[in-house]
mmCIF file of C-alpha atoms in Angstrom:
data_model
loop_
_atom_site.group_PDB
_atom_site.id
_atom_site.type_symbol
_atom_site.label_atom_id
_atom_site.label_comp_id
_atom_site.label_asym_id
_atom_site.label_seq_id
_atom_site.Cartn_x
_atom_site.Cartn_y
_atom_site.Cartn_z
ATOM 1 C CA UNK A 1 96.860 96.410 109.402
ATOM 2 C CA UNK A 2 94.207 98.504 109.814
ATOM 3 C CA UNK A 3 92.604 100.105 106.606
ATOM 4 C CA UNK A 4 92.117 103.309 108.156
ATOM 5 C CA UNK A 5 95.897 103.608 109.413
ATOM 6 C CA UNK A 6 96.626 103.430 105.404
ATOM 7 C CA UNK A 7 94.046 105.645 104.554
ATOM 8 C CA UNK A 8 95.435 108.261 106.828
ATOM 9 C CA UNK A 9 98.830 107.839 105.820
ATOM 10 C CA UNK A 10 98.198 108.122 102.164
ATOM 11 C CA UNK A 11 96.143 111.055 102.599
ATOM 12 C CA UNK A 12 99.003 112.628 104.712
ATOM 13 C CA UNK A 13 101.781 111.614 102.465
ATOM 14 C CA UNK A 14 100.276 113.380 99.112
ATOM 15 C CA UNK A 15 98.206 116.014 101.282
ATOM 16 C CA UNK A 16 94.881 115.733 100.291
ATOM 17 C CA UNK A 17 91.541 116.589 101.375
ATOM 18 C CA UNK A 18 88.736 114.870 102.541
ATOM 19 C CA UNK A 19 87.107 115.658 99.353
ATOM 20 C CA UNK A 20 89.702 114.720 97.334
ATOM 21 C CA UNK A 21 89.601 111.373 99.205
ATOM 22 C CA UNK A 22 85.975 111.060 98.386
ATOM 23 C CA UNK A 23 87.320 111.663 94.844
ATOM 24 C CA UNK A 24 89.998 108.924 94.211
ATOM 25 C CA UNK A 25 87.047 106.102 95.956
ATOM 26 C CA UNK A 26 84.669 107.629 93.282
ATOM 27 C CA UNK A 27 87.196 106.799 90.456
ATOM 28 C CA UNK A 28 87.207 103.421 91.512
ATOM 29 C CA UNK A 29 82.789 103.481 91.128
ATOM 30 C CA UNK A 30 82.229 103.236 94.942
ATOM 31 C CA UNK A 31 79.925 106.107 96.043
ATOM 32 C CA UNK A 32 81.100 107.177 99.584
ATOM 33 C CA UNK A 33 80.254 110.634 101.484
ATOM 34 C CA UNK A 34 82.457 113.307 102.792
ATOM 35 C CA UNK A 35 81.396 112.679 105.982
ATOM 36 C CA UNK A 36 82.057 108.776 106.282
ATOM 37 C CA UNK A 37 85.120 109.385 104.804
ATOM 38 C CA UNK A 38 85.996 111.986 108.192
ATOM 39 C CA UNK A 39 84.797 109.515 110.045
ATOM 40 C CA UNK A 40 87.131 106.424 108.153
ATOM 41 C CA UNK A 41 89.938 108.886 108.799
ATOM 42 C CA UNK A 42 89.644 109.804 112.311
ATOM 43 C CA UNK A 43 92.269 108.556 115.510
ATOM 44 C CA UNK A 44 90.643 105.493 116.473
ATOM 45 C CA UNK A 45 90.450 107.314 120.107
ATOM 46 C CA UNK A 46 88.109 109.457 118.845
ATOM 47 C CA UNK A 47 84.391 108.946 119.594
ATOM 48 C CA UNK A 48 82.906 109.793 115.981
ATOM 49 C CA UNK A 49 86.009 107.543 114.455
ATOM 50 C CA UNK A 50 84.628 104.362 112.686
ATOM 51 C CA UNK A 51 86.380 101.184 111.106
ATOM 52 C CA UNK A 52 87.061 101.531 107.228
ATOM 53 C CA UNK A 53 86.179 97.820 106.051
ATOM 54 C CA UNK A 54 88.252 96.235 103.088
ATOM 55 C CA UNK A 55 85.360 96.952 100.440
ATOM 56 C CA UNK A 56 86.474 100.700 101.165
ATOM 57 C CA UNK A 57 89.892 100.428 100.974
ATOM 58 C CA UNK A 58 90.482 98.391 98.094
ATOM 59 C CA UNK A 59 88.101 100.839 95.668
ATOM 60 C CA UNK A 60 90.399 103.584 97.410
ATOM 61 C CA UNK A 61 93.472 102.020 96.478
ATOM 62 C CA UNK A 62 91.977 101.458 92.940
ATOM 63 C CA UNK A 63 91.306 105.072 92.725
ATOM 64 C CA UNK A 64 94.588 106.301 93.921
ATOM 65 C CA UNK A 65 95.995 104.453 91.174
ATOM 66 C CA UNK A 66 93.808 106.249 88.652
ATOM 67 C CA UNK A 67 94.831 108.968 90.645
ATOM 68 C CA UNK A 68 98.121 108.867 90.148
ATOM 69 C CA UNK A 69 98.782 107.144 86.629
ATOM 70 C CA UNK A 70 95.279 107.514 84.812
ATOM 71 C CA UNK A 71 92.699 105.077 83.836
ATOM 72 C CA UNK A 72 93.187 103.334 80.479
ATOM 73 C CA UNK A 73 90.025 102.518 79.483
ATOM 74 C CA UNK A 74 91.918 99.130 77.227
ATOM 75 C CA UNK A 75 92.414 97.975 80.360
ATOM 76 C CA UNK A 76 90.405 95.859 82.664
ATOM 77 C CA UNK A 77 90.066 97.279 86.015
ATOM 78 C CA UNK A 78 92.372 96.231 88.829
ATOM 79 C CA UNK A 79 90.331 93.519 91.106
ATOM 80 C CA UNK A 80 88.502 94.682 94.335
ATOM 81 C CA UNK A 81 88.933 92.647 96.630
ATOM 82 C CA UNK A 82 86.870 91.268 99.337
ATOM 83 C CA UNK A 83 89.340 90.462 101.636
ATOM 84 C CA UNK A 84 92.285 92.937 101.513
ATOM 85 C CA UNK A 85 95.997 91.726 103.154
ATOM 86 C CA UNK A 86 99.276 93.613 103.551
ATOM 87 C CA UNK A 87 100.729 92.042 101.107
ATOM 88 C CA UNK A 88 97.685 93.055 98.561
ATOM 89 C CA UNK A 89 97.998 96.874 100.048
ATOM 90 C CA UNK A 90 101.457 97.220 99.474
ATOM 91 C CA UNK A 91 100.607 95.518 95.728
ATOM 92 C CA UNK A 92 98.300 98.054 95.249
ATOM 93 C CA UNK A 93 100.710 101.125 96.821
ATOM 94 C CA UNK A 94 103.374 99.700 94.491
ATOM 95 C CA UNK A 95 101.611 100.148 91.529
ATOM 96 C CA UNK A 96 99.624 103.675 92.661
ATOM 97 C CA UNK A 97 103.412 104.763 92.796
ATOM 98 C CA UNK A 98 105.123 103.116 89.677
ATOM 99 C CA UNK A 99 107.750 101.680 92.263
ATOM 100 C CA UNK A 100 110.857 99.306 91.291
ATOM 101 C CA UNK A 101 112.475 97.103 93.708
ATOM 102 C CA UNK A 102 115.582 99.365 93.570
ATOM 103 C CA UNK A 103 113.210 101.881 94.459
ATOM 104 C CA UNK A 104 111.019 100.098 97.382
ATOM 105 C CA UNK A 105 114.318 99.190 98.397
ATOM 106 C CA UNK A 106 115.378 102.972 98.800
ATOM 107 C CA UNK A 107 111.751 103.687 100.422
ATOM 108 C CA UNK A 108 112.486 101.075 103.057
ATOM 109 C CA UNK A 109 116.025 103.073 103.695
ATOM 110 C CA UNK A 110 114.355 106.188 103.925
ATOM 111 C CA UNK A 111 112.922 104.848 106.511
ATOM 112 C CA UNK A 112 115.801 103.428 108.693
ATOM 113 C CA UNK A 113 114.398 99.868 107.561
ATOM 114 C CA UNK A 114 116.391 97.166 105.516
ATOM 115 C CA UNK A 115 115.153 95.246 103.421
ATOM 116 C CA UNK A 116 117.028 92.436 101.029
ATOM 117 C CA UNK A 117 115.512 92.430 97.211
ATOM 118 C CA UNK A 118 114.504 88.594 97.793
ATOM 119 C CA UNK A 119 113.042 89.545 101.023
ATOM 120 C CA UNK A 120 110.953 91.544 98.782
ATOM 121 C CA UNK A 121 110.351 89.875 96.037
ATOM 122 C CA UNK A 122 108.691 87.413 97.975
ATOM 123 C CA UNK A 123 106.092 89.377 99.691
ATOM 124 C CA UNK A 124 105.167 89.606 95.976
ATOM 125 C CA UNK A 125 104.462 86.273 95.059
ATOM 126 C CA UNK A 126 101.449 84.594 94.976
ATOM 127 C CA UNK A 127 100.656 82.463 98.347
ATOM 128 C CA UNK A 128 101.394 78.877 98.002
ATOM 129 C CA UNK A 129 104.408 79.682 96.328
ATOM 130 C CA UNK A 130 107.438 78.198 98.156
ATOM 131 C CA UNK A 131 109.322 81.197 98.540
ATOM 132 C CA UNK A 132 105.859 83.408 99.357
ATOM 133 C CA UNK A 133 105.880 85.573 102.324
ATOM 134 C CA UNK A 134 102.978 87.266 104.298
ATOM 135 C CA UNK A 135 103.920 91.415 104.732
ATOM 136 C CA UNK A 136 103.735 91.952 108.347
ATOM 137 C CA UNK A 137 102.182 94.746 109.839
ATOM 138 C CA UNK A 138 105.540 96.511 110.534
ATOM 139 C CA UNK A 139 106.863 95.621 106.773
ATOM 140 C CA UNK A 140 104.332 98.009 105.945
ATOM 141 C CA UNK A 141 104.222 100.424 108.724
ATOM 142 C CA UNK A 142 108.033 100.951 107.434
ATOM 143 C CA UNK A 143 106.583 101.545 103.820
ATOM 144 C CA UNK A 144 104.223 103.980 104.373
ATOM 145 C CA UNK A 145 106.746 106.233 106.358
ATOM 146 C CA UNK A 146 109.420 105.768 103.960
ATOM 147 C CA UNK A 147 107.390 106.971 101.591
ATOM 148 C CA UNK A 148 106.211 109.924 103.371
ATOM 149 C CA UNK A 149 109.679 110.824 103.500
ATOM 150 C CA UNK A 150 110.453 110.594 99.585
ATOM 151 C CA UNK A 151 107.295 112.427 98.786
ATOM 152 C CA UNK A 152 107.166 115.348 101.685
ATOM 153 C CA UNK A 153 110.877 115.391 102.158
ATOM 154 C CA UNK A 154 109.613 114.806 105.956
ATOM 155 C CA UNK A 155 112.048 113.111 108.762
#
């Protein structure tokens, strides 16, 4: 999936601006500017739009999870990595959120998507594991607009 597709959708789905954007990457210690960040979250048809890379997007979901549920400083730091997936993103968005399966499961609903617990559960394993599966694009596409939905009340 695209990075900037999520980035867009998670700044739509809490309603921030494009400073606090800039804010939630800084939490994670990745100095970005206001104006790349307009740029990361323009329509890809747009002339000034440019690609977000995974660097980017995994400090900004870092960030939204300090964001959301604080940074405990007895922690170590969630990893950044180098090479985000779908299946990492909607790790990360799982966490940001403090979501159950009962609840992802209701998300998915939300969005007129079903989804079986095992089918979930194993987007959440580790690859290599027998019953591991990769999160497609739409998997996540489904997510995100679910989620909109519980958080805006949006349809």
């Amino acid at each position: 999936m695209l990075n900037n597709y999520v980035l867009r959708s998670v700044r739509y789905m809490l309603d921030l601006s494009d400073a606090q954007m800039v804010k939630i990457v800084k939490l994670a210690d990745l100095d970005v500017t206001k104006e790349e960040m307009v740029c990361w979250l323009k329509k890809d048809s747009e002339p000034e739009y440019v690609e977000c890379n995974d660097n980017v997007t995994a400090h900004f979901l870092n960030g939204l999870i300090y964001h959301r549920r604080g940074k405990d400083e007895d922690r170590p730091a969630p990893e950044i990595e180098s090479r985000l997936n779908n299946n990492i993103i909607l790790k990360k968005l799982r966490v940001a959120f403090e979501l159950k399966d009962t609840d992802m499961i209701e998300v998915f609903q939300l969005a007129d998507f079903r989804v079986s617990k095992p089918e979930l559960n194993a987007v959440f394993r580790k690859p290599g594991h027998k019953n591991y599966r990769e999160c497609g694009d739409q998997l996540l596409r489904y997510f995100l607009k679910g989620l909109t939905t519980r958080l805006r009340g949006d349809k």
